[in-house]
């Protein structure tokens, strides 16, 4: 009996009981689709993490934290802050490209009727040069005027105080950083005091004079230029602060000394008498390595200096480990479905043998080779695995399309990209694996059919 004859007989026998065969194929289909989909999600998550790792700027950055308590004001805590000498030591570490203070100053930005509680972040010019811009340029070298690099979503921080409504993505205010005049107010405390009706006219007792009204005047506002806007992706994400503005730290400190005379700059510690210190200190700093491979080494060196460090590379490595565990777990979950499908194939083949016992006996009496009988049942079970595998892979591609088109990847990982990736080899391997599962599940029933006694089979009704 030729293989083509066996194949024809197997196909005919399979569809004698169409509903039972289709249900068995459906079980293999679901099992195959589960394995492929689960593994593809694991691959997609790993690739998203790798894409993040390829972002050279963010993965080379190290965030350094001081040991000072937040809001500490005594002189003993001053030593725990990061100072300019510490920054110089960090910059001198081997394989460090840039080291900068991360000097955050709370200010009020105004344009037209809109106001924003914003953060101006002072960094070195060398760090500013690392920032990708969507518009404009970095501040001019040698300029004594403060120029800002606005975050891509800084406009969402603006609101109209008359309606007290903050902006949303669908209702962003018309803020033109590049072409319209922007004002900055450094003395935020005085600004808010001047906005309170209850503080607008406070009674004060003069010596022998009648009560006079003490009016809190609004603080001075200064024109500030925006030289550029920091680049962000479609979702607004940027490795740099999207809601703040960056500036040259030397110019920013010079302006603060000029405009905040004898006043404590917001975010800076103060003496026990409530006076500002003569030098600026920082609670954070940023260090950029010249290559990703040196990040861990630089972190260890900075930790020995007594500071705490964080880097996105540490998070990525943890995510990669988690992705591997998730991929294994998802594959095992899909494997359970395929195992259940294998039981279904074995059950279908056993039922087929019981129904065709007499037919098997006739084939043996006519001299059919025992191996051919075994092969016939193995081909039937392999066909179930093949059909279920092919349709299951097709279903997997459809599920992957749905997941990727609905941007599930960004929801889970905050990275743009496909969350489900099915390599070309995976579809082929899945079909071959489904065929093998079918043949293994049909092996025992086929051996039983081969061992049936011809006389017992012929007597079977």
Short mmCIF file of C-alpha atoms in Angstrom, two decimals:
data_model
loop_
_atom_site.label_atom_id
_atom_site.label_comp_id
_atom_site.label_asym_id
_atom_site.label_seq_id
_atom_site.Cartn_x
_atom_site.Cartn_y
_atom_site.Cartn_z
CA UNK A 1 0.00 0.00 0.00
CA UNK A 2 1.48 3.30 -1.09
CA UNK A 3 1.78 6.37 1.13
CA UNK A 4 -0.70 8.22 -1.10
CA UNK A 5 -3.22 5.42 -0.50
CA UNK A 6 -2.66 5.65 3.27
CA UNK A 7 -3.07 9.42 3.13
CA UNK A 8 -6.31 9.19 1.16
CA UNK A 9 -7.74 6.58 3.53
CA UNK A 10 -6.69 8.63 6.57
CA UNK A 11 -8.37 11.78 5.28
CA UNK A 12 -11.56 9.84 4.49
CA UNK A 13 -11.57 8.15 7.89
CA UNK A 14 -11.04 11.41 9.75
CA UNK A 15 -14.19 12.98 8.40
CA UNK A 16 -16.48 10.02 9.00
CA UNK A 17 -17.24 11.72 12.31
CA UNK A 18 -16.97 15.35 11.27
CA UNK A 19 -18.13 16.98 14.50
CA UNK A 20 -15.80 14.90 16.67
CA UNK A 21 -12.84 15.55 14.37
CA UNK A 22 -13.54 19.29 14.18
CA UNK A 23 -13.78 19.54 17.96
CA UNK A 24 -10.46 17.73 18.31
CA UNK A 25 -8.86 20.04 15.74
CA UNK A 26 -10.33 22.99 17.63
CA UNK A 27 -8.56 21.81 20.79
CA UNK A 28 -5.22 21.68 18.94
CA UNK A 29 -5.97 25.07 17.38
CA UNK A 30 -6.52 26.70 20.77
CA UNK A 31 -3.45 25.00 22.25
CA UNK A 32 -1.19 26.09 19.39
CA UNK A 33 -2.56 29.63 19.36
CA UNK A 34 -2.06 29.87 23.14
CA UNK A 35 1.58 28.78 22.97
CA UNK A 36 2.45 31.04 20.04
CA UNK A 37 0.59 34.07 21.44
CA UNK A 38 2.04 33.70 24.92
CA UNK A 39 5.60 33.27 23.66
CA UNK A 40 5.18 36.14 21.17
CA UNK A 41 4.12 38.47 24.00
CA UNK A 42 7.24 37.47 25.92
CA UNK A 43 9.40 38.20 22.85
CA UNK A 44 7.60 41.52 22.31
CA UNK A 45 8.19 42.67 25.90
CA UNK A 46 11.86 41.71 25.68
CA UNK A 47 12.24 43.64 22.40
CA UNK A 48 10.57 46.71 23.89
CA UNK A 49 13.09 46.65 26.72
CA UNK A 50 15.92 46.24 24.22
CA UNK A 51 14.60 49.21 22.23
CA UNK A 52 14.71 51.27 25.40
CA UNK A 53 18.25 50.08 26.04
CA UNK A 54 19.29 51.25 22.57
CA UNK A 55 18.25 54.78 23.54
CA UNK A 56 21.84 55.79 24.24
CA UNK A 57 21.10 58.97 26.20
CA UNK A 58 18.77 57.60 28.85
CA UNK A 59 20.60 54.32 29.40
CA UNK A 60 23.91 56.11 29.99
CA UNK A 61 22.45 58.46 32.61
CA UNK A 62 22.95 57.95 36.35
CA UNK A 63 20.86 59.85 38.88
CA UNK A 64 22.75 60.72 42.06
CA UNK A 65 20.93 61.55 45.32
CA UNK A 66 22.35 63.31 48.36
CA UNK A 67 22.04 62.01 51.92
CA UNK A 68 20.31 65.21 53.12
CA UNK A 69 16.76 64.99 54.39
CA UNK A 70 14.19 66.73 52.24
CA UNK A 71 13.60 70.24 53.50
CA UNK A 72 16.47 70.11 56.02
CA UNK A 73 17.62 73.53 57.14
CA UNK A 74 20.36 73.08 59.73
CA UNK A 75 24.04 73.50 58.99
CA UNK A 76 24.89 69.88 59.84
CA UNK A 77 22.67 68.66 57.02
CA UNK A 78 24.35 71.09 54.62
CA UNK A 79 27.35 68.76 54.41
CA UNK A 80 25.08 65.96 53.25
CA UNK A 81 24.01 67.85 50.14
CA UNK A 82 25.89 67.63 46.84
CA UNK A 83 28.12 70.62 46.19
CA UNK A 84 30.22 71.83 43.26
CA UNK A 85 33.32 70.03 44.59
CA UNK A 86 31.41 66.75 44.57
CA UNK A 87 30.33 67.40 40.99
CA UNK A 88 33.96 67.99 40.00
CA UNK A 89 34.97 64.69 41.60
CA UNK A 90 32.21 62.85 39.71
CA UNK A 91 33.27 64.46 36.44
CA UNK A 92 36.82 63.22 37.04
CA UNK A 93 35.71 59.58 37.36
CA UNK A 94 36.99 57.37 34.57
CA UNK A 95 34.56 56.93 31.63
CA UNK A 96 32.29 59.78 32.76
CA UNK A 97 31.20 61.94 29.83
CA UNK A 98 29.24 64.65 31.67
CA UNK A 99 28.48 65.37 35.33
CA UNK A 100 26.05 68.12 36.26
CA UNK A 101 24.07 69.36 39.25
CA UNK A 102 20.32 68.96 38.93
CA UNK A 103 19.30 72.31 40.37
CA UNK A 104 15.50 72.60 40.54
CA UNK A 105 13.95 76.01 41.21
CA UNK A 106 10.21 76.55 41.60
CA UNK A 107 9.05 79.61 39.67
CA UNK A 108 5.95 81.17 38.18
CA UNK A 109 5.81 81.43 34.38
CA UNK A 110 3.30 83.78 32.77
CA UNK A 111 2.21 84.36 29.20
CA UNK A 112 -0.87 86.42 28.52
CA UNK A 113 -3.68 85.30 30.83
CA UNK A 114 -2.01 81.95 31.49
CA UNK A 115 0.08 81.06 34.53
CA UNK A 116 2.19 78.00 35.35
CA UNK A 117 3.75 76.64 38.54
CA UNK A 118 6.90 75.43 36.83
CA UNK A 119 10.31 74.05 37.57
CA UNK A 120 13.41 75.55 36.01
CA UNK A 121 16.17 72.96 36.11
CA UNK A 122 19.70 74.26 36.06
CA UNK A 123 22.29 72.00 34.42
CA UNK A 124 25.69 72.55 32.87
CA UNK A 125 26.01 73.69 29.28
CA UNK A 126 27.72 70.40 28.42
CA UNK A 127 24.56 68.58 29.52
CA UNK A 128 22.31 70.96 27.58
CA UNK A 129 24.23 70.03 24.44
CA UNK A 130 23.14 66.38 24.89
CA UNK A 131 19.45 67.24 24.64
CA UNK A 132 17.63 66.57 21.35
CA UNK A 133 15.47 69.52 20.30
CA UNK A 134 12.35 69.62 18.15
CA UNK A 135 12.61 73.40 17.71
CA UNK A 136 15.21 76.10 18.20
CA UNK A 137 18.72 75.76 19.59
CA UNK A 138 20.45 75.52 22.94
CA UNK A 139 21.13 78.86 24.72
CA UNK A 140 23.83 80.98 23.12
CA UNK A 141 27.29 80.48 24.53
CA UNK A 142 28.59 83.45 26.48
CA UNK A 143 25.14 85.00 26.94
CA UNK A 144 24.37 86.52 30.34
CA UNK A 145 20.60 86.37 29.80
CA UNK A 146 18.62 83.39 31.01
CA UNK A 147 17.29 81.26 28.15
CA UNK A 148 15.09 78.21 28.57
CA UNK A 149 14.76 74.86 26.87
CA UNK A 150 11.07 74.06 27.33
CA UNK A 151 9.84 70.51 27.89
CA UNK A 152 7.53 69.12 25.23
CA UNK A 153 4.51 69.17 27.57
CA UNK A 154 5.29 72.29 29.59
CA UNK A 155 2.30 74.02 27.97
CA UNK A 156 0.00 71.60 29.82
CA UNK A 157 1.13 73.14 33.13
CA UNK A 158 -0.40 76.49 32.21
CA UNK A 159 -3.88 77.49 33.32
CA UNK A 160 -6.09 80.53 33.39
CA UNK A 161 -6.40 81.65 37.05
CA UNK A 162 -9.71 83.35 36.26
CA UNK A 163 -11.31 79.97 35.54
CA UNK A 164 -8.85 77.85 37.58
CA UNK A 165 -8.89 75.11 34.99
CA UNK A 166 -5.75 73.19 34.12
CA UNK A 167 -5.09 72.12 30.57
CA UNK A 168 -5.69 68.65 29.18
CA UNK A 169 -4.40 66.98 26.03
CA UNK A 170 -7.56 67.93 24.18
CA UNK A 171 -7.70 71.41 25.70
CA UNK A 172 -4.13 72.70 25.77
CA UNK A 173 -3.72 76.50 26.11
CA UNK A 174 -2.28 78.48 23.25
CA UNK A 175 1.26 78.91 24.63
CA UNK A 176 3.86 79.98 22.09
CA UNK A 177 7.25 79.55 23.73
CA UNK A 178 9.27 80.58 20.72
CA UNK A 179 7.47 83.71 19.48
CA UNK A 180 5.50 85.25 22.36
CA UNK A 181 6.83 87.05 25.43
CA UNK A 182 7.22 84.90 28.55
CA UNK A 183 7.65 86.25 32.08
CA UNK A 184 9.23 84.53 35.07
CA UNK A 185 8.62 85.26 38.77
CA UNK A 186 11.22 83.91 41.17
CA UNK A 187 9.61 84.97 44.47
CA UNK A 188 6.70 82.50 44.43
CA UNK A 189 5.82 83.16 48.08
CA UNK A 190 5.29 86.87 47.48
CA UNK A 191 3.30 86.12 44.32
CA UNK A 192 0.78 83.90 46.09
CA UNK A 193 0.56 86.26 49.07
CA UNK A 194 -0.35 89.08 46.69
CA UNK A 195 -3.07 86.92 45.13
CA UNK A 196 -4.87 86.30 48.44
CA UNK A 197 -7.69 88.79 49.12
CA UNK A 198 -7.31 88.30 52.87
CA UNK A 199 -3.68 89.46 52.70
CA UNK A 200 -4.25 92.38 50.42
CA UNK A 201 -4.98 94.83 53.24
CA UNK A 202 -3.68 93.75 56.63
CA UNK A 203 -3.98 96.22 59.56
CA UNK A 204 -0.69 97.31 61.11
CA UNK A 205 -0.21 99.34 64.31
CA UNK A 206 2.13 102.32 63.92
CA UNK A 207 3.57 104.30 66.86
CA UNK A 208 0.89 106.81 67.63
CA UNK A 209 -0.54 106.52 64.12
CA UNK A 210 -3.97 105.18 63.26
CA UNK A 211 -4.30 101.75 61.70
CA UNK A 212 -2.87 101.70 58.22
CA UNK A 213 -3.39 99.23 55.43
CA UNK A 214 -0.40 97.04 54.75
CA UNK A 215 -0.59 96.04 51.09
CA UNK A 216 1.38 93.03 49.80
CA UNK A 217 2.57 94.07 46.40
CA UNK A 218 3.09 91.52 43.61
CA UNK A 219 6.74 90.60 43.08
CA UNK A 220 8.63 91.72 40.02
CA UNK A 221 8.40 89.66 36.88
CA UNK A 222 11.20 89.35 34.34
CA UNK A 223 11.18 88.58 30.65
CA UNK A 224 12.69 85.21 29.86
CA UNK A 225 13.46 83.87 26.39
CA UNK A 226 12.85 80.31 25.21
CA UNK A 227 15.64 79.25 22.88
CA UNK A 228 14.35 75.75 22.09
CA UNK A 229 11.86 72.98 22.82
CA UNK A 230 13.02 69.52 23.91
CA UNK A 231 12.07 66.71 21.57
CA UNK A 232 9.49 64.15 22.74
CA UNK A 233 7.78 61.16 21.12
CA UNK A 234 4.15 61.06 20.00
CA UNK A 235 2.97 60.21 23.51
CA UNK A 236 4.88 63.17 24.96
CA UNK A 237 7.56 61.02 26.59
CA UNK A 238 11.12 62.30 26.82
CA UNK A 239 14.09 61.06 28.89
CA UNK A 240 14.30 64.67 30.09
CA UNK A 241 11.61 66.44 32.07
CA UNK A 242 8.64 67.04 29.76
CA UNK A 243 6.84 69.38 32.17
CA UNK A 244 9.84 71.49 33.21
CA UNK A 245 12.31 73.82 31.55
CA UNK A 246 16.10 73.57 31.49
CA UNK A 247 18.60 76.40 31.72
CA UNK A 248 22.33 77.02 32.04
CA UNK A 249 22.98 76.59 35.76
CA UNK A 250 25.61 79.34 35.98
CA UNK A 251 23.28 81.95 34.50
CA UNK A 252 20.36 80.71 36.61
CA UNK A 253 22.36 81.00 39.85
CA UNK A 254 23.60 84.47 38.88
CA UNK A 255 20.03 85.66 38.33
CA UNK A 256 18.84 84.13 41.59
CA UNK A 257 21.58 85.94 43.49
CA UNK A 258 20.55 89.18 41.77
CA UNK A 259 16.77 88.91 42.12
CA UNK A 260 16.48 87.01 45.44
CA UNK A 261 18.76 89.20 47.55
CA UNK A 262 18.84 88.09 51.21
CA UNK A 263 16.04 85.62 50.50
CA UNK A 264 16.20 81.84 50.57
CA UNK A 265 15.80 80.34 47.12
CA UNK A 266 12.97 77.78 47.08
CA UNK A 267 14.45 74.31 47.45
CA UNK A 268 17.67 75.56 49.08
CA UNK A 269 18.49 74.97 52.77
CA UNK A 270 18.63 77.88 55.18
CA UNK A 271 20.52 78.72 58.36
CA UNK A 272 18.95 78.50 61.80
CA UNK A 273 18.21 82.21 61.51
CA UNK A 274 16.33 81.67 58.25
CA UNK A 275 19.07 83.20 56.11
CA UNK A 276 20.36 81.80 52.80
CA UNK A 277 23.79 80.21 52.52
CA UNK A 278 26.40 81.88 50.36
CA UNK A 279 26.87 78.78 48.21
CA UNK A 280 24.34 76.69 46.36
CA UNK A 281 23.95 72.99 47.17
CA UNK A 282 22.00 70.29 45.38
CA UNK A 283 19.92 67.33 46.40
CA UNK A 284 20.42 65.63 43.03
CA UNK A 285 22.97 65.35 40.25
CA UNK A 286 23.13 63.64 36.87
CA UNK A 287 26.13 61.75 35.56
CA UNK A 288 26.34 60.48 31.99
CA UNK A 289 28.69 57.63 31.11
CA UNK A 290 30.49 57.51 27.79
CA UNK A 291 29.07 54.02 27.20
CA UNK A 292 26.38 51.79 28.69
CA UNK A 293 28.95 49.18 29.67
CA UNK A 294 30.55 51.61 32.14
CA UNK A 295 27.37 52.62 33.98
CA UNK A 296 27.57 50.00 36.73
CA UNK A 297 31.26 50.69 37.38
CA UNK A 298 30.63 54.44 37.67
CA UNK A 299 27.67 53.86 39.98
CA UNK A 300 29.81 51.79 42.34
CA UNK A 301 32.45 54.55 42.44
CA UNK A 302 29.85 57.22 43.24
CA UNK A 303 28.34 55.06 45.98
CA UNK A 304 31.77 54.88 47.63
CA UNK A 305 31.66 58.70 47.75
CA UNK A 306 28.63 58.40 50.05
CA UNK A 307 25.81 59.08 47.60
CA UNK A 308 22.87 57.01 46.40
CA UNK A 309 22.50 56.24 42.70
CA UNK A 310 19.82 55.06 40.29
CA UNK A 311 19.97 54.31 36.59
CA UNK A 312 17.47 53.20 33.99
CA UNK A 313 19.90 50.44 33.02
CA UNK A 314 19.31 48.78 36.40
CA UNK A 315 15.58 48.87 35.76
CA UNK A 316 16.04 47.48 32.24
CA UNK A 317 18.10 44.52 33.52
CA UNK A 318 15.42 43.75 36.10
CA UNK A 319 12.75 44.01 33.40
CA UNK A 320 14.71 41.63 31.17
CA UNK A 321 14.83 39.06 33.96
CA UNK A 322 11.12 39.52 34.54
CA UNK A 323 10.47 39.24 30.79
CA UNK A 324 12.34 35.91 30.66
CA UNK A 325 10.32 34.59 33.61
CA UNK A 326 7.07 35.87 32.09
CA UNK A 327 7.94 34.33 28.72
CA UNK A 328 8.63 30.95 30.36
CA UNK A 329 5.45 31.15 32.43
CA UNK A 330 3.33 32.14 29.44
CA UNK A 331 4.82 29.33 27.35
CA UNK A 332 4.00 26.82 30.09
CA UNK A 333 0.42 28.11 30.30
CA UNK A 334 0.05 27.67 26.55
CA UNK A 335 1.71 24.24 26.82
CA UNK A 336 -1.03 23.11 29.23
CA UNK A 337 -3.62 23.92 26.57
CA UNK A 338 -1.69 21.87 24.02
CA UNK A 339 -1.35 18.98 26.48
CA UNK A 340 -5.14 18.97 26.93
CA UNK A 341 -5.46 18.97 23.14
CA UNK A 342 -3.15 15.92 22.98
CA UNK A 343 -5.46 14.07 25.34
CA UNK A 344 -8.33 14.95 23.02
CA UNK A 345 -6.43 13.53 20.02
CA UNK A 346 -5.70 10.30 21.91
CA UNK A 347 -9.36 10.00 22.88
CA UNK A 348 -10.51 10.60 19.30
CA UNK A 349 -8.14 7.97 17.92
CA UNK A 350 -9.15 5.40 20.56
CA UNK A 351 -12.81 5.96 19.71
CA UNK A 352 -11.97 5.58 16.03
CA UNK A 353 -10.31 2.22 16.70
CA UNK A 354 -13.32 0.95 18.65
CA UNK A 355 -15.63 1.95 15.81
CA UNK A 356 -13.40 0.39 13.11
CA UNK A 357 -12.36 -2.82 14.88
CA UNK A 358 -14.04 -5.05 12.31
CA UNK A 359 -12.52 -3.06 9.44
CA UNK A 360 -9.07 -3.50 10.96
CA UNK A 361 -9.68 -7.26 11.24
CA UNK A 362 -10.61 -7.48 7.54
CA UNK A 363 -7.46 -5.58 6.57
CA UNK A 364 -5.34 -8.03 8.56
CA UNK A 365 -7.06 -11.09 7.04
CA UNK A 366 -6.41 -9.68 3.58
CA UNK A 367 -2.71 -9.55 4.43
CA UNK A 368 -2.23 -5.86 5.11
CA UNK A 369 1.11 -5.13 6.77
CA UNK A 370 0.78 -4.41 10.49
CA UNK A 371 3.05 -1.36 10.11
CA UNK A 372 0.71 0.08 7.46
CA UNK A 373 -2.22 -0.15 9.87
CA UNK A 374 -0.15 1.64 12.50
CA UNK A 375 0.93 4.28 9.98
CA UNK A 376 -2.65 4.92 8.92
CA UNK A 377 -3.67 5.91 12.42
CA UNK A 378 -0.48 7.91 12.96
CA UNK A 379 -1.18 9.84 9.75
CA UNK A 380 -4.72 10.58 10.97
CA UNK A 381 -3.47 11.96 14.29
CA UNK A 382 -0.71 13.90 12.47
CA UNK A 383 -3.33 15.44 10.16
CA UNK A 384 -5.31 16.63 13.18
CA UNK A 385 -2.16 18.22 14.57
CA UNK A 386 -1.27 19.76 11.19
CA UNK A 387 -4.69 21.32 10.55
CA UNK A 388 -4.99 22.55 14.13
CA UNK A 389 -1.44 23.90 14.06
CA UNK A 390 -1.83 25.82 10.79
CA UNK A 391 -5.15 27.40 11.81
CA UNK A 392 -3.78 28.07 15.32
CA UNK A 393 -0.78 29.94 13.93
CA UNK A 394 -3.10 31.95 11.71
CA UNK A 395 -5.21 32.83 14.77
CA UNK A 396 -2.03 33.87 16.59
CA UNK A 397 -1.14 36.33 13.84
CA UNK A 398 -4.65 37.79 14.08
CA UNK A 399 -4.41 38.17 17.88
CA UNK A 400 -0.95 39.77 17.47
CA UNK A 401 -2.40 42.25 14.98
CA UNK A 402 -5.18 43.20 17.41
CA UNK A 403 -2.77 43.63 20.34
CA UNK A 404 -0.31 45.72 18.34
CA UNK A 405 -2.92 47.90 16.65
CA UNK A 406 -4.56 48.77 19.98
CA UNK A 407 -1.21 49.94 21.44
CA UNK A 408 -1.30 47.47 24.33
CA UNK A 409 2.50 47.55 24.39
CA UNK A 410 2.60 51.17 25.55
CA UNK A 411 -0.05 50.49 28.19
CA UNK A 412 2.03 47.68 29.72
CA UNK A 413 5.58 48.98 29.27
CA UNK A 414 5.23 52.72 28.43
CA UNK A 415 7.28 52.02 25.31
CA UNK A 416 6.05 52.49 21.77
CA UNK A 417 6.27 49.28 19.75
CA UNK A 418 4.69 45.89 19.15
CA UNK A 419 3.86 43.89 22.27
CA UNK A 420 3.37 40.67 20.28
CA UNK A 421 6.09 39.60 17.85
CA UNK A 422 5.91 36.29 15.97
CA UNK A 423 9.19 35.51 14.18
CA UNK A 424 8.90 33.60 10.89
CA UNK A 425 10.53 30.54 12.39
CA UNK A 426 8.01 30.40 15.22
CA UNK A 427 5.05 29.69 12.96
CA UNK A 428 6.89 26.79 11.28
CA UNK A 429 8.11 25.39 14.59
CA UNK A 430 4.59 25.64 16.04
CA UNK A 431 3.08 23.65 13.15
CA UNK A 432 5.80 20.98 13.35
CA UNK A 433 5.35 20.79 17.11
CA UNK A 434 1.57 20.41 16.72
CA UNK A 435 2.14 17.55 14.25
CA UNK A 436 4.52 15.87 16.69
CA UNK A 437 2.02 16.28 19.54
CA UNK A 438 -0.64 14.70 17.35
CA UNK A 439 1.59 11.75 16.40
CA UNK A 440 2.68 11.16 20.01
CA UNK A 441 -0.96 11.30 21.15
CA UNK A 442 -1.94 8.84 18.39
CA UNK A 443 0.97 6.46 18.96
CA UNK A 444 -0.67 4.36 21.70
CA UNK A 445 -3.99 3.97 19.83
CA UNK A 446 -2.13 3.03 16.61
CA UNK A 447 -0.09 0.36 18.44
CA UNK A 448 -3.29 -1.03 19.91
CA UNK A 449 -4.83 -1.21 16.43
CA UNK A 450 -1.74 -3.04 15.16
CA UNK A 451 -1.96 -5.64 17.95
CA UNK A 452 -5.65 -6.47 17.51
CA UNK A 453 -6.34 -10.13 16.88
CA UNK A 454 -7.90 -10.62 13.38
CA UNK A 455 -10.41 -13.20 14.62
CA UNK A 456 -11.45 -11.09 17.60
CA UNK A 457 -11.77 -8.10 15.35
CA UNK A 458 -13.98 -9.95 12.84
CA UNK A 459 -16.26 -11.18 15.63
CA UNK A 460 -16.70 -7.62 16.89
CA UNK A 461 -20.12 -6.08 16.26
#
